[in-house]
Coordinates of C-alpha atoms in Angstrom, one line a residue:
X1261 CA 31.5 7.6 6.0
X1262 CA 29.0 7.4 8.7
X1263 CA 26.9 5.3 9.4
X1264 CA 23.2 4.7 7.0
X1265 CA 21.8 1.9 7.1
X1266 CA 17.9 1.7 8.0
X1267 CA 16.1 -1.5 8.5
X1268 CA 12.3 -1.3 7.6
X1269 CA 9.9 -3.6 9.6
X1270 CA 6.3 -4.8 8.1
X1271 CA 4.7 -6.5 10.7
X1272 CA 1.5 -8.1 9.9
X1273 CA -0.8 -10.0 12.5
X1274 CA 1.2 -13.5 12.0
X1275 CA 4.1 -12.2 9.2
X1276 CA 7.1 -10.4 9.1
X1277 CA 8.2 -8.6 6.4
X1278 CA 11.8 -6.9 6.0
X1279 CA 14.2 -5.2 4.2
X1280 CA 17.9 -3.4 5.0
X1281 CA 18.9 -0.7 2.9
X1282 CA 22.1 1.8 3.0
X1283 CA 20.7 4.9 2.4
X1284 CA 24.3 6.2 2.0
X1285 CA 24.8 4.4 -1.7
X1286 CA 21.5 3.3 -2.0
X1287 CA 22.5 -0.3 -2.1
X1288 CA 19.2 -3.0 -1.0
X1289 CA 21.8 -5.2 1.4
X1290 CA 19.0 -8.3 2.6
X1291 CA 15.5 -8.7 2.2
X1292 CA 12.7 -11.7 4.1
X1293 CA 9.7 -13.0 5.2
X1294 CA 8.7 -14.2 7.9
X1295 CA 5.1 -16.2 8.2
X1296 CA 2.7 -18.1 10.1
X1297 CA 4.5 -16.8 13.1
X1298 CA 3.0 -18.7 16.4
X1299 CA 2.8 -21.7 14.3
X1300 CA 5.3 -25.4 14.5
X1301 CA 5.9 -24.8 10.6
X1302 CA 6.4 -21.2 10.5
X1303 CA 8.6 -20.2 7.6
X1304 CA 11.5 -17.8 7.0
X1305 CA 12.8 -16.8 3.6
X1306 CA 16.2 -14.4 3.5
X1307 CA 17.6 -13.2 0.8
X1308 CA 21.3 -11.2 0.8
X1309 CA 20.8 -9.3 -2.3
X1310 CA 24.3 -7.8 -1.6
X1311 CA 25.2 -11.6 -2.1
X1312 CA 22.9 -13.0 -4.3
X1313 CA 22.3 -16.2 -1.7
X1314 CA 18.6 -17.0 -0.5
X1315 CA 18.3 -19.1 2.7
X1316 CA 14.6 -20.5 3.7
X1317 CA 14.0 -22.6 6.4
X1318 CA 10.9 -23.6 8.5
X1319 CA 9.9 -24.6 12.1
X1320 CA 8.8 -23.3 15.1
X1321 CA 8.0 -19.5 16.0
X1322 CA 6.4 -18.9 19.1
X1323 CA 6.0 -15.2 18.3
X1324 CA 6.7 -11.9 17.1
X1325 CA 9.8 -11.8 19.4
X1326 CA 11.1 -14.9 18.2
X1327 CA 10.8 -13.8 14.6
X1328 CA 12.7 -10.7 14.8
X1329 CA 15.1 -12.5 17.0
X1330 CA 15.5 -15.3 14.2
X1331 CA 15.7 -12.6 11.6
X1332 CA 18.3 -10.9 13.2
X1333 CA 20.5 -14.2 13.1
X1334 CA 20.0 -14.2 9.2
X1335 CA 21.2 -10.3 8.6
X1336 CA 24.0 -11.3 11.0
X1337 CA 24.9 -14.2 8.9
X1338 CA 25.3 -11.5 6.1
X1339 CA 27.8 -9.1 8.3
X1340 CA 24.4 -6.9 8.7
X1341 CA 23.0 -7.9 12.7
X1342 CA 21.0 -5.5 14.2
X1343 CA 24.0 -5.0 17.1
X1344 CA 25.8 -3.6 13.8
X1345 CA 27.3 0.0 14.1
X1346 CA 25.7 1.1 11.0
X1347 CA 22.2 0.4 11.4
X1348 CA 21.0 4.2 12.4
X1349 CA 17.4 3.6 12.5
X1350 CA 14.6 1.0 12.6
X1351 CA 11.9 2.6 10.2
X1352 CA 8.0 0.7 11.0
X1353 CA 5.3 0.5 8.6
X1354 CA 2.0 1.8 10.7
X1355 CA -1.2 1.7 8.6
X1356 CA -3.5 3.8 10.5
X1357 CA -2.1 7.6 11.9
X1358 CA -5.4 8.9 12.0
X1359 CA -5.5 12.7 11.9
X1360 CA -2.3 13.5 14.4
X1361 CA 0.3 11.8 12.8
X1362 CA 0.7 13.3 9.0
X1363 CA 4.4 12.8 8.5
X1364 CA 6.9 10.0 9.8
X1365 CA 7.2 10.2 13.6
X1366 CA 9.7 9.4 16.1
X1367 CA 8.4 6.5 18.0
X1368 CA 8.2 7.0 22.0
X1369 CA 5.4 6.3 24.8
X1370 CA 3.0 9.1 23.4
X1371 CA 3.3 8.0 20.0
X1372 CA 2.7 4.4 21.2
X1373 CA -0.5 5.3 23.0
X1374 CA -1.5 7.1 20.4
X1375 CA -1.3 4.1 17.8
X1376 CA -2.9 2.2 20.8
X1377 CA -5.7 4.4 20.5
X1378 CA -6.2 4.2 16.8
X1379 CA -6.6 0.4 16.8
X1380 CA -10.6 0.9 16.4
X1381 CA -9.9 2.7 13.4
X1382 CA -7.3 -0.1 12.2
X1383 CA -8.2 -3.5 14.5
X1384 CA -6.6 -5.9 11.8
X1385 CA -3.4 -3.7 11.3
X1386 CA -2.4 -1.5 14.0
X1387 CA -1.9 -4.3 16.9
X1388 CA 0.5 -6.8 14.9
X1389 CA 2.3 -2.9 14.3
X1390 CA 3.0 -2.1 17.3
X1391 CA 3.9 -5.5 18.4
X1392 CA 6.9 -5.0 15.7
X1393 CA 7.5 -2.0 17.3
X1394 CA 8.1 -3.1 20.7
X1395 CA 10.0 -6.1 20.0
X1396 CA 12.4 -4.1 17.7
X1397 CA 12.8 -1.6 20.6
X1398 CA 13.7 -4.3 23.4
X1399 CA 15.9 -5.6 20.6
X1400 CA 17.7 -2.3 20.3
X1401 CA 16.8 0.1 22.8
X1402 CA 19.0 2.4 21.8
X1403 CA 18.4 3.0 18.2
X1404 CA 15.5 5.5 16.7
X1405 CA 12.4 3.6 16.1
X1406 CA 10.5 5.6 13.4
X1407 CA 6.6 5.1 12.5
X1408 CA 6.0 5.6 8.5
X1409 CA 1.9 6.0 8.3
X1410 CA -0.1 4.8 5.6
X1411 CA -2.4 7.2 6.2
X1412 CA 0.0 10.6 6.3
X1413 CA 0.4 11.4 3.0
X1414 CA -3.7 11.8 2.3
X1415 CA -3.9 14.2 5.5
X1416 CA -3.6 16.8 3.1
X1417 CA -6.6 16.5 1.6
X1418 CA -9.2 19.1 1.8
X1419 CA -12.2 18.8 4.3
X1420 CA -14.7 18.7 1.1
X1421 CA -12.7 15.7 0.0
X1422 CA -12.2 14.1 3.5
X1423 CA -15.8 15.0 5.3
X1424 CA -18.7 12.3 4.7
X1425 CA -22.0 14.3 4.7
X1426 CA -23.1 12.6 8.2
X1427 CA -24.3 14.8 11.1
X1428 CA -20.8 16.3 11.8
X1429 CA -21.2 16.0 15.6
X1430 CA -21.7 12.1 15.4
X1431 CA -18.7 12.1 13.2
X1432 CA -16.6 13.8 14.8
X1433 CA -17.4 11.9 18.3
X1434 CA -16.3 8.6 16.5
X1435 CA -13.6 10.0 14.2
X1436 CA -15.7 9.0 11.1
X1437 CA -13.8 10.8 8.1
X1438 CA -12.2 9.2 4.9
X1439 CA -8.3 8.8 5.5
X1440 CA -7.2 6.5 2.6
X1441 CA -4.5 4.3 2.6
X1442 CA -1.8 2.9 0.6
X1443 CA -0.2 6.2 1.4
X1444 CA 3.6 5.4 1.3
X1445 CA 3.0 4.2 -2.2
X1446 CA 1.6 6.6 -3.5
X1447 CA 3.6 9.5 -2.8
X1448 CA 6.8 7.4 -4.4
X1449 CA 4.7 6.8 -7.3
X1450 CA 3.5 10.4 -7.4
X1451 CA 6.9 11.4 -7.2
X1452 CA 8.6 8.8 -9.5
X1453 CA 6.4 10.0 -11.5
X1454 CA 7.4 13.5 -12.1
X1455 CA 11.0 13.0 -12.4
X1456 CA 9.7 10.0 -15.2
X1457 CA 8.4 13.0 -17.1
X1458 CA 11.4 15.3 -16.3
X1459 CA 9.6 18.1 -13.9
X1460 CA 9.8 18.6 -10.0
X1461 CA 6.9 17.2 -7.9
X1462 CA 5.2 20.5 -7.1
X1463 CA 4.8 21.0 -10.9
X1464 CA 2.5 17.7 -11.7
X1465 CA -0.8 16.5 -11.3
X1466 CA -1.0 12.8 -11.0
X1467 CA -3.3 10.5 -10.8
X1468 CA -1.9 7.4 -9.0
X1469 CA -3.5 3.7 -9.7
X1470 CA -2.2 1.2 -6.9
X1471 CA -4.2 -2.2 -8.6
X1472 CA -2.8 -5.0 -6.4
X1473 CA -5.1 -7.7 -4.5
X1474 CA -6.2 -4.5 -2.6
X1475 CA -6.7 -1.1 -4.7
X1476 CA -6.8 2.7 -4.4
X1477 CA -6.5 6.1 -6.4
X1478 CA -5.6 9.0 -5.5
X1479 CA -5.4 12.5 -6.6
X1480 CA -2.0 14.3 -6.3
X1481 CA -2.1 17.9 -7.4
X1482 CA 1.6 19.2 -6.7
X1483 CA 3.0 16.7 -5.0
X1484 CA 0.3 16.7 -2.5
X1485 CA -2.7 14.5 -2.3
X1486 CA -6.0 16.2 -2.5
X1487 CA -8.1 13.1 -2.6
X1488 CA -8.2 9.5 -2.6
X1489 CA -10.5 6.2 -3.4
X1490 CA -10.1 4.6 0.2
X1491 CA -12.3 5.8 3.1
X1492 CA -12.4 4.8 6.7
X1493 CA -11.3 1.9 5.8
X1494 CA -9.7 0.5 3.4
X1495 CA -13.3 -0.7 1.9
X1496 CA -14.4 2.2 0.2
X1497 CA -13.5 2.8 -3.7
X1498 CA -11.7 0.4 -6.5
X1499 CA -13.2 -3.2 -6.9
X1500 CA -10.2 -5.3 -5.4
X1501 CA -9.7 -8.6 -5.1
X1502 CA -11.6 -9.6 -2.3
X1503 CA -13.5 -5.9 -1.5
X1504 CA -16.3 -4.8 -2.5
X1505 CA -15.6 -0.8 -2.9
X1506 CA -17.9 1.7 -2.9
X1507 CA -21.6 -0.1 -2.4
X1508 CA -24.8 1.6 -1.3
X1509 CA -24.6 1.7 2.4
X1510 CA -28.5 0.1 2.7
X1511 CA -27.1 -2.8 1.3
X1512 CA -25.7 -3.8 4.3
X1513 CA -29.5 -2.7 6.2
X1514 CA -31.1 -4.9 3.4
X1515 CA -28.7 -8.0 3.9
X1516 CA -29.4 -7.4 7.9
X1517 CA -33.0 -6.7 7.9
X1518 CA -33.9 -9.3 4.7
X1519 CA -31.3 -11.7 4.6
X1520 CA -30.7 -12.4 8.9
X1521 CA -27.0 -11.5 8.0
X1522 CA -25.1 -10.4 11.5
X1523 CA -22.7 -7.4 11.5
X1524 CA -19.8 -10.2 11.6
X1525 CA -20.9 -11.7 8.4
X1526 CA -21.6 -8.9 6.4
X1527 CA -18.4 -7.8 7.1
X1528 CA -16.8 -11.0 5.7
X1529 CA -18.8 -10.8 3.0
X1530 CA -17.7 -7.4 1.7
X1531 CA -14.0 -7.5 2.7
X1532 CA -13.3 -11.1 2.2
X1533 CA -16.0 -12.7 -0.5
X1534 CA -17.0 -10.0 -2.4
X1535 CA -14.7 -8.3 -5.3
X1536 CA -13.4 -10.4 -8.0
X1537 CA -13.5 -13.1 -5.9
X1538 CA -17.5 -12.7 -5.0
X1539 CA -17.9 -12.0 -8.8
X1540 CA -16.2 -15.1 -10.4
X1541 CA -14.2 -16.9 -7.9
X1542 CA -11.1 -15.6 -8.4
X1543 CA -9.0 -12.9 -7.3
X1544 CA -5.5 -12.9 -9.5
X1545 CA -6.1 -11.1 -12.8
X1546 CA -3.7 -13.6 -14.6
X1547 CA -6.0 -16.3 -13.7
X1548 CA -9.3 -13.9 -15.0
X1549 CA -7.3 -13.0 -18.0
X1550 CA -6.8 -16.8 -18.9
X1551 CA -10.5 -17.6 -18.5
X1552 CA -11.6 -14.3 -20.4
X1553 CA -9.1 -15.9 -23.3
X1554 CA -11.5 -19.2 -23.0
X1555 CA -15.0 -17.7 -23.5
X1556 CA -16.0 -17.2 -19.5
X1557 CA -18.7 -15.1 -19.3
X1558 CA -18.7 -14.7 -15.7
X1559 CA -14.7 -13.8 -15.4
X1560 CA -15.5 -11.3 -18.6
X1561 CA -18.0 -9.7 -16.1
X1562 CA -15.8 -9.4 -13.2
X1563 CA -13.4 -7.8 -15.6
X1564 CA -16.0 -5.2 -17.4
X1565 CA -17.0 -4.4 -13.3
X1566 CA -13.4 -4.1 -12.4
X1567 CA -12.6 -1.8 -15.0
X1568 CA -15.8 0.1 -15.2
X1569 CA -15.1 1.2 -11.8
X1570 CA -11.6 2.1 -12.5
X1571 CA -12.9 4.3 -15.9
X1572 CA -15.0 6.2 -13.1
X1573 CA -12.4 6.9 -11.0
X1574 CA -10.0 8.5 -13.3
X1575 CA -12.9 10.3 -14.9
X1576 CA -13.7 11.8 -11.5
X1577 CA -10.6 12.9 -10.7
X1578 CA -9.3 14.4 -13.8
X1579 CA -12.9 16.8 -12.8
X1580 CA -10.9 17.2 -9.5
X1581 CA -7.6 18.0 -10.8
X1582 CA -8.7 20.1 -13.8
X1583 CA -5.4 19.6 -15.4
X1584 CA -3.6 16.5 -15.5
X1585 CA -0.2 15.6 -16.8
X1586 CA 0.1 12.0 -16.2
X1587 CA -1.6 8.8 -14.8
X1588 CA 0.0 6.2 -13.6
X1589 CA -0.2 2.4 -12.9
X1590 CA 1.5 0.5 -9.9
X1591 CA 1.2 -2.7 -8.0
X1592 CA 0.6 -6.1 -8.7
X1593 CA -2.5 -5.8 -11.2
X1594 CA -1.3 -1.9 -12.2
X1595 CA 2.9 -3.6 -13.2
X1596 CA 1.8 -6.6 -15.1
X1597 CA -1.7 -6.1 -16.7
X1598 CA -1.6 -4.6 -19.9
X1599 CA -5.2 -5.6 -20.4
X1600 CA -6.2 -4.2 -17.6
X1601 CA -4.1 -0.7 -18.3
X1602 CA -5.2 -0.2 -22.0
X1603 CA -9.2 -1.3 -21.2
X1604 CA -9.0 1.4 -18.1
X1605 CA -7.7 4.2 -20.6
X1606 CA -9.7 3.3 -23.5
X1607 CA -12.3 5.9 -24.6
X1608 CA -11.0 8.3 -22.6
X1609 CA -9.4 10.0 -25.3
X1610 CA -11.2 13.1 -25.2
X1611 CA -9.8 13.8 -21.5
X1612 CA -6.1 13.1 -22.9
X1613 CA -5.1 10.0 -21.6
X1614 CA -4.2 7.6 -24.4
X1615 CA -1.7 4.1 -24.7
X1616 CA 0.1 2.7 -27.4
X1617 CA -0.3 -1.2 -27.8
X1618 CA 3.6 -1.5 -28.7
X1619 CA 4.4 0.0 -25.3
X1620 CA 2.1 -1.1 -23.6
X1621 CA 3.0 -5.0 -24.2
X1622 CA 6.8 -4.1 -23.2
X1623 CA 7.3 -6.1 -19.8
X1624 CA 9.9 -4.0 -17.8
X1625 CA 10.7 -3.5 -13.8
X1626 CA 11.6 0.2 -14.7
X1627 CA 9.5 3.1 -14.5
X1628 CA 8.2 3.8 -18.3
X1629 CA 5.8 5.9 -20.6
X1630 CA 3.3 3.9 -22.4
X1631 CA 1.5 6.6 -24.0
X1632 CA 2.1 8.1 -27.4
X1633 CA 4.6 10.8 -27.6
X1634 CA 1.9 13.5 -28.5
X1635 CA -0.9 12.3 -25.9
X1636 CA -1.9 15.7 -23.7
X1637 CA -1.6 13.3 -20.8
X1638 CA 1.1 10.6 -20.3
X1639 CA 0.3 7.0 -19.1
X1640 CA 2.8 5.8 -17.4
X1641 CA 4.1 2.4 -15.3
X1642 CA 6.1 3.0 -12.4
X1643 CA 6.8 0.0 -9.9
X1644 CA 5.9 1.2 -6.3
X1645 CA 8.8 0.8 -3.4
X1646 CA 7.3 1.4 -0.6
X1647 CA 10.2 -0.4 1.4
X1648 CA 12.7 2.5 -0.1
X1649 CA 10.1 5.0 0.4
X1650 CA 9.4 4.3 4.4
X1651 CA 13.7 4.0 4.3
X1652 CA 13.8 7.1 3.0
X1653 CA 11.2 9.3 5.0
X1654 CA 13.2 7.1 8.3
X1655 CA 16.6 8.2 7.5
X1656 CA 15.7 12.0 6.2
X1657 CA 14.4 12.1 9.8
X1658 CA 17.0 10.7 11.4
X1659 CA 19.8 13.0 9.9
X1660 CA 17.5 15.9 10.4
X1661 CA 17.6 15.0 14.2
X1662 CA 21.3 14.8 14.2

């Protein structure tokens, strides 16, 4: 059999995140984190899921280079190093592709400039990426390095749903358009989808709720995204757990002009104290649920917000869809909320949408209807991989080289 392995990176600004997969069987071999990389008590957590052993261990990591290095001793504790003859690709997680890159790319020097030049779209995300990337390519200069963007699988929507209504010259001179995020997600959730209900992607319409600590929607008519919650940034849309979402744009002239607020702050406020966090103090819904449960008014608000926005969302883009077959919940919040689920659906009966209580309640990892059986549009729960899904898109690539 030759060889299929494909290991996919996540590298965040101090974290590494990583799983191997054989694409030939589909088997998940070994799965990790690494954090607080450039710290004396950096941690590392491996697990050989082939195995069923977990390993953890902390200490020093100077850097990025260290962690892949120390994360390669752990796969090659397993049999699975990454001098292994199996490994055929090294598939990256990139969240910002801008406009040129809309499917997964080949990594070389033009692609790394080009991710180089997106960093003012993406100044959080797209450094610590490429630093993955180039210190997975010293490690194995010989093996494909493949780019999987976040942003890809919304560059399909139309320019009504992609174009702010800003003087086009000014935004087109600082590449001001709505890209979305979350991508990878969901198009396997679109996808999952479809096959959950028995019919090939090209003949559903989907909406797709990712509801984790950060939040989107999208619309996928077809298999193809033709609009989505997240803008520029990944700012714009749901209330999430620490964003704001969609706000008047003269609030942030008001807090300037009115409150002294610098451009610094009042960007901490809306993407790090605002949300559910700025509304009640906390971000985790289990935490919001408890206090609902006790009689607090202020998490009960946060909720009604949280949901409130999420009812407008759906309602919007069932108008942009005109038909819809199913929508479905993923994530964190969108897995193991019920609440949260049945209150987003509720009263919109009259669109189609509907959810039964008794499936609803079920707590499962699989992908599942929650809807009654004679609902015009299905509710469903499909756990996101977006680890399978950047393996996939790596290896399809790969084998389509060869």
């Amino acid at each position: 059999m030759s060889p299929s392995r494909v290991l996919v990176l996540n590298s965040g600004s101090s974290s590494v995140k990583y799983q191997l997969l054989d694409m030939g069987d589909g088997d998940r071999l070994a799965a990790g984190l690494v954090e607080r990389i450039g710290e004396e008590n950096a941690r590392l957590k491996h697990t050989h899921l082939a195995g069923g052993a977990e390993r953890e261990w902390t200490g020093p990591i100077a850097d990025h280079e260290a962690a892949l290095k120390a994360v390669s001793e752990e796969l090659a504790r397993d049999g699975f190093g990454l001098d292994s003859p199996e490994l055929v690709a090294i598939g990256h997680r990139v969240v910002h592709g801008g406009r040129t890159f809309t499917e997964p790319t080949v990594i070389d020097a033009t692609v790394l400039a080009e991710i180089e030049r997106l960093i003012p779209l993406a100044p959080l995300h797209n450094p610590a990426n490429l630093i993955g990337i180039r210190t997975a390519t010293a490690l194995r200069p010989d093996l494909p390095q493949v780019a999987v963007f976040d942003t890809a699988f919304h560059t399909t929507m139309p320019e009504s749903a992609a174009r702010y209504a800003i003087d086009a010259a000014t935004a087109d001179a600082y590449r001001v358009r709505r890209y979305g995020f979350h991508g990878t997600s969901h198009a396997y959730v679109s996808r999952a989808t479809a096959k959950l209900l028995g019919k090939a992607p090209e003949d559903v319409n989907v909406i797709v709720l990712h509801l984790g600590n950060g939040a989107s929607a999208s619309a996928v008519r077809g298999g193809k995204c033709v609009d989505t919650s997240m803008g520029l940034t990944p700012l714009e849309g749901l209330v999430m757990g620490t964003r704001s979402g969609d706000i008047d744009p003269a609030v942030i002239f008001h807090l300037a002009r009115v409150g002294g607020m610098s451009i610094d702050e009042i960007d901490t406020l809306l993407n790090k104290k605002s949300g559910l966090v700025g509304l009640c103090g906390d971000n985790d819904m289990r935490e919001i649920r408890r206090r609902i449960d006790e009689g607090d008014e202020r998490a009960q608000l946060a909720f009604d917000i949280y949901i409130h926005r999420l009812k407008k969302y759906i309602g919007a883009y069932c108008a942009v869809l005109g038909t819809v077959d199913a929508i479905a919940f993923t994530a964190g919040v969108g897995e193991n909320a019920a609440p949260v689920r049945e209150a987003a659906v509720a009263g919109l009966e009259t669109l189609g949408p509907a959810v039964d209580s008794a499936l609803n309640a079920v707590r499962s990892d699989q992908p599942r209807l929650i809807s009654p059986e004679d609902a015009r549009v299905k509710v469903a729960v499909v756990p996101t991989d977006e680890e399978l899904e950047i393996a996939t898109q790596t290896y399809a690539l790969v084998r389509q080289g060869d």
